[in-house]
């Protein structure tokens, strides 16, 4: 398994409702990242179309409904064809239409690589206003690379529900992708605070790609970054990019860094001889706690 990887992440000012223009720009960024020697490039949540919801319209008339595509589809095929040519892994956000049930649309992150389309992660946790158009996903998504398994999540998944990142780390992921659309209306503490805490507590690298600037009406922070474990004990390091609220973060810009994944040690998930070869992480107890919660009807799906 390889340990050294070069990563690019894009603070992307998506042109709301202009799928063709956004796709063309993403292809250009892929070529630029490959020219810099990157192995992986990450784009934000809903980068293909823009994010903002038209609250006055019914679901079939919303932009996300009109521009949604199944995977495989025209846009994912275009990304996949170039990814194969460039020998590059790519993750990007899009509205995904369920091929088996076209009425269902997901807020998804599509992943492509040197072998073509790898699959999609469908966002599990949907904050307001996404339920106006999106259906909740139900499964985590891990894809294999020469650098080991990589986990994928989207925005609210990362900031308010630590279960997914913890699960990916326990499954051996040293790298976690966060495609996000974090706007200034979400306040100054939600984003960077929780990502830095997740990096520290899980000893995992986080590649976060955020929308930047004005969408339809929201202004997004930018703040795309590559965060990882520091050689200073229990600290997080910014290897590229900025925290969300940094005044420089809002610019439409690609950030690139080479990182050493051996720093993602995740000791709490490894056998500890002091406790008989078990791990500090105790999923059997957490299972008991969650089974207790599931006896409450409000937590059932």
Coordinates of C-alpha atoms in Angstrom, one line a residue:
X1 CA 0.0 0.0 0.0
X2 CA 1.3 3.4 -0.9
X3 CA 1.7 6.1 1.8
X4 CA 2.5 9.4 -0.1
X5 CA -0.4 11.0 -2.1
X6 CA -0.8 14.3 -3.8
X7 CA -4.2 15.8 -3.5
X8 CA -6.0 18.8 -5.0
X9 CA -9.2 20.4 -3.6
X10 CA -11.2 23.2 -5.3
X11 CA -13.0 26.1 -3.7
X12 CA -15.6 26.3 -6.5
X13 CA -18.0 29.1 -7.4
X14 CA -20.6 26.9 -9.2
X15 CA -22.7 28.8 -11.7
X16 CA -26.2 28.1 -10.4
X17 CA -28.2 26.0 -12.9
X18 CA -25.5 26.0 -15.6
X19 CA -24.5 22.4 -15.7
X20 CA -22.6 22.6 -18.9
X21 CA -20.4 25.5 -17.8
X22 CA -19.7 23.9 -14.4
X23 CA -18.8 20.6 -16.0
X24 CA -16.4 22.2 -18.5
X25 CA -14.6 24.0 -15.7
X26 CA -14.3 20.9 -13.6
X27 CA -12.7 19.1 -16.6
X28 CA -10.3 22.0 -16.8
X29 CA -9.4 21.7 -13.1
X30 CA -8.9 18.0 -13.5
X31 CA -6.3 18.6 -16.3
X32 CA -4.6 21.3 -14.1
X33 CA -4.5 18.9 -11.1
X34 CA -3.0 16.1 -13.2
X35 CA -0.4 18.5 -14.6
X36 CA 0.7 19.2 -11.0
X37 CA 1.0 15.5 -10.4
X38 CA -2.1 15.1 -8.3
X39 CA -3.5 11.6 -7.7
X40 CA -6.9 12.8 -6.4
X41 CA -9.1 15.9 -6.9
X42 CA -12.2 16.8 -4.9
X43 CA -15.0 19.2 -5.9
X44 CA -17.8 20.5 -3.6
X45 CA -21.3 19.3 -2.9
X46 CA -23.6 20.0 -5.8
X47 CA -20.6 21.5 -7.8
X48 CA -22.2 20.3 -11.1
X49 CA -25.3 22.4 -10.8
X50 CA -25.1 24.8 -7.8
X51 CA -26.9 24.2 -4.5
X52 CA -29.6 26.8 -3.6
X53 CA -33.3 25.7 -3.5
X54 CA -36.2 27.5 -5.1
X55 CA -38.6 27.3 -2.2
X56 CA -41.5 28.7 -4.2
X57 CA -41.5 25.8 -6.7
X58 CA -42.8 22.3 -6.5
X59 CA -40.3 19.5 -6.6
X60 CA -40.6 18.6 -10.3
X61 CA -40.0 22.3 -11.3
X62 CA -36.9 22.7 -9.1
X63 CA -33.5 23.1 -10.8
X64 CA -32.2 20.0 -9.0
X65 CA -35.0 17.9 -10.4
X66 CA -34.6 19.3 -13.9
X67 CA -30.8 18.8 -14.1
X68 CA -30.5 15.6 -12.1
X69 CA -28.8 12.7 -13.9
X70 CA -28.5 9.0 -13.3
X71 CA -25.0 7.5 -12.8
X72 CA -23.7 6.5 -15.3
X73 CA -25.0 9.5 -17.3
X74 CA -23.6 12.3 -19.5
X75 CA -21.7 14.2 -16.9
X76 CA -20.4 11.3 -14.9
X77 CA -19.3 9.7 -18.1
X78 CA -17.4 12.8 -19.2
X79 CA -15.6 13.0 -15.8
X80 CA -14.9 9.3 -15.9
X81 CA -13.4 9.4 -19.4
X82 CA -11.0 12.1 -18.5
X83 CA -10.2 10.5 -15.1
X84 CA -9.1 7.3 -17.0
X85 CA -7.0 9.4 -19.4
X86 CA -5.3 11.3 -16.6
X87 CA -5.0 8.3 -14.2
X88 CA -6.8 10.5 -11.6
X89 CA -9.3 9.9 -8.8
X90 CA -12.2 12.5 -8.8
X91 CA -15.0 13.1 -6.4
X92 CA -17.7 15.7 -7.2
X93 CA -21.2 16.7 -6.0
X94 CA -24.3 16.4 -8.2
X95 CA -28.1 15.7 -8.0
X96 CA -28.4 12.0 -8.8
X97 CA -31.5 10.5 -10.3
X98 CA -32.3 7.0 -9.2
X99 CA -32.1 4.9 -12.3
X100 CA -34.7 2.5 -10.9
X101 CA -37.1 5.1 -9.6
X102 CA -36.7 8.4 -11.5
X103 CA -38.9 10.3 -9.0
X104 CA -36.2 9.9 -6.4
X105 CA -33.2 12.3 -6.5
X106 CA -30.3 12.2 -4.2
X107 CA -27.7 14.7 -3.1
X108 CA -24.7 12.6 -4.2
X109 CA -21.0 12.6 -4.5
X110 CA -19.9 10.7 -7.6
X111 CA -16.5 9.1 -7.5
X112 CA -14.5 8.2 -10.7
X113 CA -11.0 6.9 -11.1
X114 CA -8.5 5.4 -13.5
X115 CA -11.0 2.5 -14.0
X116 CA -13.9 4.8 -14.8
X117 CA -17.0 5.4 -12.7
X118 CA -16.5 3.8 -9.2
X119 CA -19.9 4.7 -7.7
X120 CA -21.8 7.3 -5.7
X121 CA -22.3 8.2 -2.1
X122 CA -25.9 9.4 -1.4
X123 CA -26.0 11.9 1.5
X124 CA -27.4 10.2 4.6
X125 CA -28.3 13.3 6.6
X126 CA -30.3 16.1 4.9
X127 CA -30.5 19.5 6.5
X128 CA -33.0 22.2 5.5
X129 CA -33.9 22.9 2.7
X130 CA -32.6 19.7 1.0
X131 CA -35.6 17.5 1.9
X132 CA -37.6 19.8 -0.5
X133 CA -36.0 17.9 -3.4
X134 CA -33.7 15.1 -2.1
X135 CA -34.2 11.6 -0.7
X136 CA -32.0 10.5 2.2
X137 CA -29.3 8.0 1.4
X138 CA -28.9 4.8 3.5
X139 CA -25.3 3.5 3.0
X140 CA -21.7 4.6 3.7
X141 CA -19.4 4.6 0.7
X142 CA -15.7 3.4 0.7
X143 CA -13.7 3.0 -2.4
X144 CA -10.3 1.3 -2.8
X145 CA -7.2 3.0 -4.0
X146 CA -3.4 2.2 -4.1
X147 CA -3.3 4.3 -0.8
X148 CA -5.9 2.1 0.9
X149 CA -9.6 2.6 1.4
X150 CA -11.1 6.2 1.2
X151 CA -14.4 7.2 2.8
X152 CA -16.8 9.7 1.4
X153 CA -19.4 12.0 3.1
X154 CA -21.2 15.2 2.4
X155 CA -21.4 18.4 4.6
X156 CA -24.0 17.8 7.3
X157 CA -22.8 14.2 7.6
X158 CA -19.4 15.5 8.7
X159 CA -20.3 18.4 10.9
X160 CA -23.1 17.0 13.0
X161 CA -22.9 13.2 12.9
X162 CA -19.5 11.8 13.8
X163 CA -20.6 8.2 13.3
X164 CA -19.7 8.1 9.6
X165 CA -16.1 9.4 10.0
X166 CA -15.5 7.2 13.0
X167 CA -16.8 4.2 11.0
X168 CA -14.6 4.9 8.1
X169 CA -11.5 5.3 10.3
X170 CA -12.3 2.0 12.0
X171 CA -12.6 0.3 8.6
X172 CA -9.0 1.4 7.9
X173 CA -9.6 4.6 5.9
X174 CA -6.7 7.1 6.3
X175 CA -8.4 9.6 4.0
X176 CA -11.9 11.1 4.3
X177 CA -13.5 13.2 1.6
X178 CA -16.0 15.9 2.6
X179 CA -17.8 17.4 -0.3
X180 CA -19.6 20.4 1.2
X181 CA -21.8 23.4 0.7
X182 CA -21.3 25.4 3.9
X183 CA -22.7 28.9 3.6
X184 CA -22.2 32.0 5.7
X185 CA -25.7 31.6 7.0
X186 CA -24.6 28.5 8.9
X187 CA -22.4 30.6 11.2
X188 CA -18.7 30.8 12.0
X189 CA -18.2 27.7 14.2
X190 CA -19.8 24.7 12.5
X191 CA -17.3 23.9 9.8
X192 CA -13.7 24.2 10.8
X193 CA -14.3 23.4 14.4
X194 CA -15.9 20.0 13.7
X195 CA -13.5 19.0 10.9
X196 CA -10.4 19.8 13.0
X197 CA -12.0 17.8 15.9
X198 CA -12.7 14.9 13.6
X199 CA -9.2 14.9 12.3
X200 CA -7.8 14.9 15.9
X201 CA -10.1 12.3 17.4
X202 CA -9.9 9.9 14.5
X203 CA -6.3 10.6 13.4
X204 CA -7.5 10.8 9.8
X205 CA -6.8 13.1 6.8
X206 CA -9.8 15.2 5.6
X207 CA -10.0 16.6 2.1
X208 CA -12.8 19.2 2.2
X209 CA -14.1 21.0 -0.9
X210 CA -16.6 23.8 -0.4
X211 CA -18.6 26.1 -2.7
X212 CA -17.2 29.6 -2.8
X213 CA -19.0 32.9 -3.3
X214 CA -22.6 33.6 -4.3
X215 CA -24.8 30.7 -5.6
X216 CA -28.4 31.7 -6.3
X217 CA -28.8 33.7 -3.1
X218 CA -26.5 32.1 -0.4
X219 CA -22.9 33.2 -0.1
X220 CA -20.6 30.2 0.6
X221 CA -17.5 30.4 2.6
X222 CA -15.0 28.7 0.3
X223 CA -12.5 27.3 2.7
X224 CA -11.6 24.2 0.8
X225 CA -8.7 22.5 2.6
X226 CA -6.6 19.5 3.2
X227 CA -6.3 18.8 7.0
X228 CA -4.4 16.1 8.7
X229 CA -2.7 14.9 11.8
X230 CA 0.1 17.0 13.0
X231 CA 3.5 15.9 14.3
X232 CA 2.5 18.0 17.3
X233 CA 0.6 15.7 19.6
X234 CA -3.3 16.0 19.3
X235 CA -3.2 18.8 16.9
X236 CA -4.6 19.3 13.3
X237 CA -2.5 20.8 10.5
X238 CA -3.7 22.6 7.4
X239 CA -1.6 21.2 4.6
X240 CA -3.4 23.3 2.0
X241 CA -6.2 25.8 1.9
X242 CA -7.8 27.8 4.8
X243 CA -10.4 27.5 7.5
X244 CA -13.8 28.5 6.3
X245 CA -13.9 31.9 7.9
X246 CA -10.4 33.0 6.8
X247 CA -10.8 36.2 4.6
X248 CA -8.8 34.5 1.9
X249 CA -10.9 31.4 1.7
X250 CA -13.8 32.7 -0.5
X251 CA -11.7 32.9 -3.7
X252 CA -12.4 30.4 -6.5
X253 CA -9.1 28.5 -6.3
X254 CA -7.5 25.1 -6.3
X255 CA -5.2 24.0 -3.5
X256 CA -2.8 21.1 -3.7
X257 CA -0.6 19.3 -1.2
X258 CA 1.5 16.2 -0.9
X259 CA 0.7 14.3 2.4
X260 CA 2.2 11.4 4.2
X261 CA -0.7 9.1 5.2
X262 CA 1.5 7.2 7.8
X263 CA 0.6 10.0 10.2
X264 CA -3.0 8.7 10.2
X265 CA -2.1 6.2 12.8
X266 CA -5.6 5.8 14.4
X267 CA -4.2 4.1 17.5
X268 CA -7.6 3.8 19.2
X269 CA -8.6 1.3 16.4
X270 CA -5.6 -0.9 16.7
X271 CA -5.1 -3.8 19.2
X272 CA -3.9 -2.7 22.6
X273 CA -1.8 -5.2 24.5
X274 CA -2.6 -3.6 27.8
X275 CA -6.3 -4.6 27.4
X276 CA -5.7 -8.1 26.1
X277 CA -5.3 -7.2 22.4
X278 CA -8.7 -5.5 22.2
X279 CA -9.0 -2.0 20.9
X280 CA -9.8 1.2 22.8
X281 CA -12.8 1.6 20.3
X282 CA -15.7 -0.4 21.7
X283 CA -18.4 -1.0 19.0
X284 CA -20.2 -3.8 21.0
X285 CA -21.1 -1.2 23.7
X286 CA -22.1 1.4 21.1
X287 CA -24.3 -1.2 19.5
X288 CA -26.1 -1.8 22.8
X289 CA -26.6 1.9 23.2
X290 CA -28.0 2.4 19.7
X291 CA -30.3 -0.7 20.1
X292 CA -31.7 1.0 23.2
X293 CA -32.3 4.2 21.1
X294 CA -34.0 2.2 18.4
X295 CA -36.7 1.1 20.9
X296 CA -37.9 4.7 20.7
X297 CA -40.2 5.0 17.6
X298 CA -38.9 8.5 16.8
X299 CA -35.5 7.0 15.9
X300 CA -36.8 4.3 13.6
X301 CA -36.6 4.8 9.8

